[in-house]
XYZ file of C-alpha atoms in Angstrom:
220
model
C 14.269 6.841 4.328
C 17.606 7.137 2.492
C 19.076 4.344 4.608
C 16.066 2.090 4.067
C 16.070 2.626 0.308
C 19.785 1.880 0.143
C 19.239 -1.375 2.042
C 16.366 -2.157 -0.304
C 18.454 -1.722 -3.445
C 21.278 -3.856 -2.006
C 18.968 -6.596 -0.687
C 15.813 -7.005 -2.777
C 16.019 -8.209 -6.366
C 14.053 -5.398 -8.013
C 11.931 -6.236 -11.044
C 9.119 -4.265 -12.715
C 5.726 -5.159 -14.178
C 3.734 -2.471 -16.051
C 0.138 -2.564 -17.230
C -2.477 -0.228 -18.697
C -5.827 0.331 -16.997
C -8.962 1.801 -18.557
C -10.257 3.900 -15.655
C -13.120 5.596 -17.530
C -15.697 4.136 -15.135
C -13.567 5.071 -12.127
C -13.297 8.672 -13.314
C -17.078 8.822 -13.659
C -17.600 7.294 -10.205
C -15.250 9.764 -8.557
C -17.003 12.670 -10.272
C -20.343 11.473 -8.895
C -18.900 11.008 -5.399
C -17.031 14.341 -5.216
C -20.111 16.386 -4.282
C -20.955 14.101 -1.353
C -17.322 14.107 -0.269
C -17.222 17.910 -0.323
C -20.363 18.043 1.845
C -18.419 16.038 4.422
C -15.306 18.167 4.069
C -13.359 15.422 2.297
C -11.103 15.941 -0.722
C -11.651 12.761 -2.716
C -8.679 11.787 -4.889
C -8.165 8.530 -6.773
C -5.832 7.108 -4.113
C -8.586 5.796 -1.780
C -10.155 3.885 -4.671
C -6.775 2.447 -5.651
C -6.027 1.509 -2.037
C -9.339 -0.332 -1.621
C -8.849 -2.121 -4.934
C -5.338 -3.089 -3.831
C -6.713 -4.694 -0.663
C -8.855 -7.054 -2.724
C -5.936 -7.909 -5.011
C -3.653 -8.569 -2.031
C -6.206 -10.878 -0.435
C -6.291 -12.958 -3.610
C -2.515 -12.790 -4.153
C -1.117 -12.805 -0.578
C 2.553 -13.115 -1.593
C 2.499 -9.424 -2.543
C 1.536 -8.527 1.048
C 4.369 -10.554 2.565
C 7.910 -9.920 3.756
C 11.092 -11.958 4.041
C 12.523 -12.499 7.528
C 16.237 -12.606 6.684
C 17.402 -13.803 10.108
C 14.859 -16.607 10.441
C 14.984 -17.514 6.756
C 11.193 -17.378 6.591
C 8.449 -15.781 4.523
C 5.950 -13.847 6.641
C 2.470 -13.524 5.145
C 0.483 -10.578 6.534
C -3.267 -10.783 7.098
C -3.509 -7.073 7.790
C -3.313 -4.238 5.289
C -1.284 -1.171 6.263
C -0.320 0.966 3.285
C 2.604 3.336 3.121
C 1.626 6.323 0.970
C 4.603 8.149 -0.532
C 4.547 11.916 0.101
C 6.992 14.383 -1.423
C 8.066 17.098 1.015
C 10.698 19.812 1.162
C 12.752 17.449 3.308
C 12.508 14.580 0.818
C 10.325 11.532 0.389
C 8.307 10.212 3.323
C 5.876 7.307 3.540
C 3.311 7.710 6.326
C 1.165 4.642 6.871
C -2.615 4.278 6.649
C -3.442 1.412 9.007
C -6.149 -1.234 8.476
C -7.139 -0.023 5.020
C -9.461 -3.006 4.610
C -11.576 -1.849 7.558
C -12.085 1.771 6.458
C -14.438 3.510 4.055
C -13.250 5.429 1.002
C -13.965 8.729 2.738
C -12.128 7.646 5.902
C -9.091 6.636 3.853
C -9.182 9.958 1.990
C -9.280 11.898 5.263
C -6.418 9.896 6.735
C -4.220 10.254 3.653
C -4.772 14.012 3.674
C -4.040 14.284 7.408
C -0.865 12.207 7.185
C 0.341 14.108 4.119
C -0.128 17.385 5.976
C 1.815 16.049 8.959
C 4.593 14.903 6.603
C 4.840 18.338 4.983
C 4.855 20.155 8.318
C 7.346 17.787 9.944
C 4.943 16.594 12.639
C 4.806 12.867 11.873
C 5.137 10.618 14.912
C 7.151 7.402 14.813
C 3.945 5.372 14.793
C 2.825 7.200 11.643
C 5.619 5.638 9.572
C 5.800 2.126 11.012
C 4.288 -1.289 10.233
C 3.412 -0.869 6.564
C 2.852 -4.067 4.578
C 2.561 -2.571 1.074
C 3.268 0.843 -0.444
C 1.705 3.076 -3.081
C 3.393 6.012 -4.773
C 1.408 8.436 -6.914
C 3.773 9.899 -9.496
C 1.093 11.128 -11.879
C 1.598 14.778 -11.000
C 5.275 14.665 -11.945
C 4.660 13.670 -15.563
C 6.489 10.986 -17.477
C 5.078 7.762 -18.874
C 5.748 5.427 -15.957
C 8.247 4.933 -13.132
C 10.278 2.159 -11.499
C 9.688 2.803 -7.774
C 12.048 1.448 -5.114
C 10.578 -1.168 -2.796
C 10.078 0.004 0.786
C 12.103 -2.804 2.368
C 11.272 -5.222 4.046
C 8.080 -5.111 1.991
C 8.239 -7.069 -1.251
C 6.316 -4.748 -3.596
C 5.355 -1.145 -4.259
C 2.692 0.117 -6.641
C 3.313 3.171 -8.810
C 0.240 4.931 -10.208
C 0.526 7.461 -12.996
C -1.400 10.285 -14.569
C -4.710 9.611 -16.272
C -4.689 10.461 -19.973
C -7.521 10.603 -22.478
C -6.459 8.498 -25.445
C -8.233 6.556 -28.236
C -8.918 2.873 -27.644
C -10.968 0.218 -29.435
C -14.144 -0.582 -27.469
C -16.627 -3.096 -28.902
C -15.092 -2.675 -32.330
C -15.325 1.128 -32.257
C -12.722 3.833 -31.630
C -13.542 5.690 -28.429
C -11.780 8.227 -26.219
C -11.059 6.562 -22.878
C -9.443 7.577 -19.599
C -6.315 5.430 -19.301
C -3.730 5.090 -16.550
C -0.499 3.100 -16.372
C 0.374 1.181 -13.198
C 3.814 -0.174 -12.368
C 4.490 -2.826 -9.751
C 8.085 -3.042 -8.536
C 8.563 -6.372 -6.774
C 11.214 -8.472 -5.061
C 11.986 -11.350 -7.420
C 13.274 -13.444 -4.517
C 9.659 -14.021 -3.468
C 7.479 -12.879 -6.355
C 7.887 -14.002 -9.939
C 6.443 -12.445 -13.065
C 3.354 -14.665 -13.071
C 2.429 -13.641 -9.516
C 3.033 -9.955 -10.290
C 0.822 -10.288 -13.367
C -1.894 -12.000 -11.338
C -1.872 -9.178 -8.802
C -2.020 -6.399 -11.391
C -4.777 -8.241 -13.278
C -6.866 -8.388 -10.090
C -6.193 -4.713 -9.395
C -6.985 -3.796 -12.980
C -10.266 -5.707 -12.923
C -11.550 -3.727 -9.947
C -10.309 -0.334 -11.156
C -11.973 -0.879 -14.526
C -15.248 -1.945 -12.866
C -15.185 0.022 -9.578
C -18.676 -1.128 -8.606
C -16.842 -4.305 -7.521
C -15.545 -2.264 -4.568
C -19.021 -2.638 -3.054
C -18.578 -6.399 -3.100
C -15.115 -6.096 -1.565
C -16.577 -4.058 1.295
C -19.420 -6.486 1.929
């Protein structure tokens, strides 16, 4: 991981785009779904929802799910969605990969994230568990801070940082209301993605996270 991140910093042109997401409806949806998840033995975090929303955004903005083939001088657009999920362990940062996120349910993604995280922490990841990711997500909400500038998992061209959810006042329909708000930060390789494309991706992601019922349409 250290070698790959060093290559990333010396190769990709890192740039950051940050946005604010009102996740009040997502918080409510997760609360409603937690009981059913517990019945099935699943710990339901926000990451599966974010991953499914990211799939839809990547389908509409495919440059963010691409890579640059340095030797061939080509851009490779991926039509599959394998997400590296950053896990902090005693041995450092690892990024096991959830394969075919677009083809799995929220509960299946939650189970796989939990299983891979446990393997990362116990040092039992296989080589196949950390290969072939097309996009990465790092959840830094538990560490505090306002937002982060994550390092791209080269040769990917973007990584999404998600941060802690805070209850803060916002204006809704002309009235002050307490809302659940989360910051997201997209670090991207400026050689392939410019600010407009990064903004388009985060806008698509934001739209689904703010109205998570749209995930039903994405799954249809």
